[in-house]
Amino acid sequence: MLTNNLGYPRIGSKRELKKACEQYWSGNSSIQSLVQTGRDIRKHNWELQKAAGIDLIPSNDFSYYDQVLDLSLTVGAIPKRYHEVILNKGNSELDLYFAMARGYQKDGLDITAMEMTKWFDTNYHYIVPEFTKDQQFKLFSTKILDEYNEAKRLGINTKPVIIGPVSYLLLGKEKESGFERVDLVKNLLPVYLEILRKLEEQHVEWVQFDEPFLALDLTGKDKAAYAYVYAEIKKQFPKLKILLATYFGALKENTALAASLPVQAIHIDLVRSPEQLETVLADLPDQMKLSLGLVDGRNIWKNDFKASLSLIETALDRVKENRLIIGSSCSLIHSPCDLELENNDKVLTPEIKQWLSFARQKLDEIVSLKQIAANYPSAAAKLKENEAAHQSRKTSALIHKAFVKERLAAISVKDDQRGNPFALRQKLQQEALGLPLFPTTTIGSFPQTSEVRSWRARYKKGELSLAEYDALIEKETEETIRFQEEAGIDVLVHGEFERNDMVEYFGEQLAGFTFTKNGWVQSYGSRCVKPPVIYGDVYRPEPMTVRWSAYAQSLSKKWVKGMLTGPVTILQWSFVRNDQPRSETCTQIAFAIRDEVNDLEKAGIKIIQIDEPAIREGLPLRKSDWQEYLQWAVKAFRISASGVKDDTQIHTHMCYSEFNDIIQHIADMDADVITIECSRSQMELLDAFADFKYPNEIGPGVYDIHSPRVPAKEEMVALLEKARSVIPAAQLWVNPDCGLKTRHWAETKKALTEMVAAAKVLRESV
Ligand code: GLN
Ligand code: ZN
């Protein structure tokens, strides 16, 4: 049995790459020093994997920004607008690469960056390739060869990793009409063949082709492209060992297609879909090797050796040992680097730590699994230790809270129902709240200035007492309330100055969450996130936001909106426990948020917003799985929102408005008011709501908060007129696209003043 790793985190265990890139971008370090950092990280990673006993060690999994962008550069898919950047201004290949990733504003040029989007259902974002009709490709960057040779010089024979041609095309976007990008496969394949020829000259043994789209819904054309590509490769390189890697889901109806491809081995994700093992084994041709993705690349839990071994045994029943490969489920770039760096018992307690495994520990797990399966005498102790850790997780009082489980078991049909339907609630709310037509509001946060952030940092360091810190936040809150009153905004917010992050803030106060010191995961480019860890049953020991909302409300006669993050968003942006279904964890969070909503109401808060910007990104990759997800996700939101009286107004917010395919479910959430992003699409995205005859109230964002630009009143009036032409006036709210925390005060004040003036124009016109 060989051991296999699909990819290793490249940010460096202390985020060395992030720092080196940002230094270089700001002009504070040389390209040589950046390149040296890259080389150091690669060396470190390769040697680590070799020492751990991994046989198939990846190369070309390193990236200065993104692996999809690497490939675009490799195959010369460089959009025309960057041609001026190429080499003629003393730019290196890396400068061109960063220009594509981040845009280029220098030497009188102003070139926009390429688009970025989510990598399947992860929180990693990739740079979307741009394709044009009849596009030609050529080998432009030799990164994959260089890194293979670099490892070889260190005495390590690696397995170069490349995104397969079909997945690469499907990841991209057509920039003009009249063609389908998968048609470009004929033009693209020769570059792959050239790369393989060069690798073969260097005596490469294995090459990993990532084809995650094989685990998604495919068209007939896509399938034909797969058959074509791998047959051509086989024709030209009969001896080369291709490992075809699939992950993030089951092959399902594509199993026969995958098994028919003439490759040496296929890799399947058995963490996401252990049930696919049987069907894949049934279709596996006689000579093909099977790589079992057993160690979760996307989460932080210790592998359950017993469960993994039972899968290995199932495979061994059908397939000889030498045809099996033991591996990570996907690339480890989605997990943090090294658990050993978590050495602060106060941040992460030893009890919880024993249940965890980060990338470095996952390598050991892969090797241990092989050793246990192959009956190495030394491995028995590892199995024992692993069983003990899992036993402690099953029974730990830290994780399991009977009263939380009882509450979920006792869930009743009423728990996700408001008292009355929206039409009646709307009347009651109108009477209770007395708001004008086209009420104005904001999405929650006001500028998080460096001053505000410095107070938090000083408080955490112990340089400010809690009383001093609170006093500063109170002052900032009061000034923000005063500004909103002066500006004439109808529904005020407290500004969220006490929050570092909309998920972390709640995670810190909810039971069942913990945090890490160094658990960084790449989000995009040099951006890393440190998601909270949900390890146990979730509940809310004490009110979380009531103090701040009540304080803000005490300052004003106008309504101040309470501000919470919703259960689905908290779930999506955390590492989630794997010992119960996600839906159950989400429901637990929903009840915790419900308690907070109810307490806010008790404290006199009549309008409460529950943000759910991540509802859409939680959608499963396969359409056939959508209904199940949407059912529990919508229900979780409803549970959190349904404990209040009919005349309490529930808002929700989402940072986008592409809802065509899930508009029914958005309506089922039954928030009294939803605020969405609309300004950049000139209200066109509102059409989904109009066509559906969305019954509740809507605040389509009238200005883009991602830019410092201050829109004029007339612009917003025009957008609102457009909105009014498709949505009845009595349903419309006036607000920005999203929270203002990244903006400066000066532009915020101007823009909101213009926004209020725009609402007045509309009111006068009815
Ligand atoms: N209430 C949050 C804010 O204004 C919402 C942020 C979000 O939707 N991403 O910052
Ligand atoms: Zn938003």
GROMACS .gro file of C-alpha atoms in nm, residues 78-86 88-89 91 95-115 130:
model
   34
   78ILE     CA    1  -0.350   3.547  -1.989
   79PRO     CA    2  -0.629   3.796  -2.070
   80LYS     CA    3  -0.533   4.062  -2.325
   81ARG     CA    4  -0.557   4.348  -2.078
   82TYR     CA    5  -0.242   4.222  -1.905
   83HIS     CA    6  -0.031   4.206  -2.216
   84GLU     CA    7   0.113   4.547  -2.145
   85VAL     CA    8   0.230   4.429  -1.806
   86ILE     CA    9   0.423   4.142  -1.956
   88ASN     CA   10   0.823   4.520  -2.093
   89LYS     CA   11   0.824   4.734  -1.780
   91ASN     CA   12   0.826   4.313  -1.466
   95ASP     CA   13   0.465   4.056  -1.126
   96LEU     CA   14   0.242   3.963  -1.416
   97TYR     CA   15   0.093   3.689  -1.202
   98PHE     CA   16   0.016   3.927  -0.916
   99ALA     CA   17  -0.126   4.179  -1.163
  100MET     CA   18  -0.377   3.917  -1.276
  101ALA     CA   19  -0.462   3.837  -0.915
  102ARG     CA   20  -0.479   4.187  -0.774
  103GLY     CA   21  -0.499   4.433  -1.059
  104TYR     CA   22  -0.224   4.668  -1.172
  105GLN     CA   23  -0.200   5.041  -1.109
  106LYS     CA   24   0.141   5.162  -1.212
  107ASP     CA   25   0.323   5.327  -1.503
  108GLY     CA   26  -0.001   5.499  -1.607
  109LEU     CA   27  -0.176   5.165  -1.642
  110ASP     CA   28  -0.495   5.084  -1.452
  111ILE     CA   29  -0.589   4.722  -1.511
  112THR     CA   30  -0.859   4.543  -1.314
  113ALA     CA   31  -0.791   4.212  -1.142
  114MET     CA   32  -0.941   3.886  -1.257
  115GLU     CA   33  -1.256   3.772  -1.086
  130GLU     CA   34  -1.118   3.389  -1.861
   0.00000   0.00000   0.00000
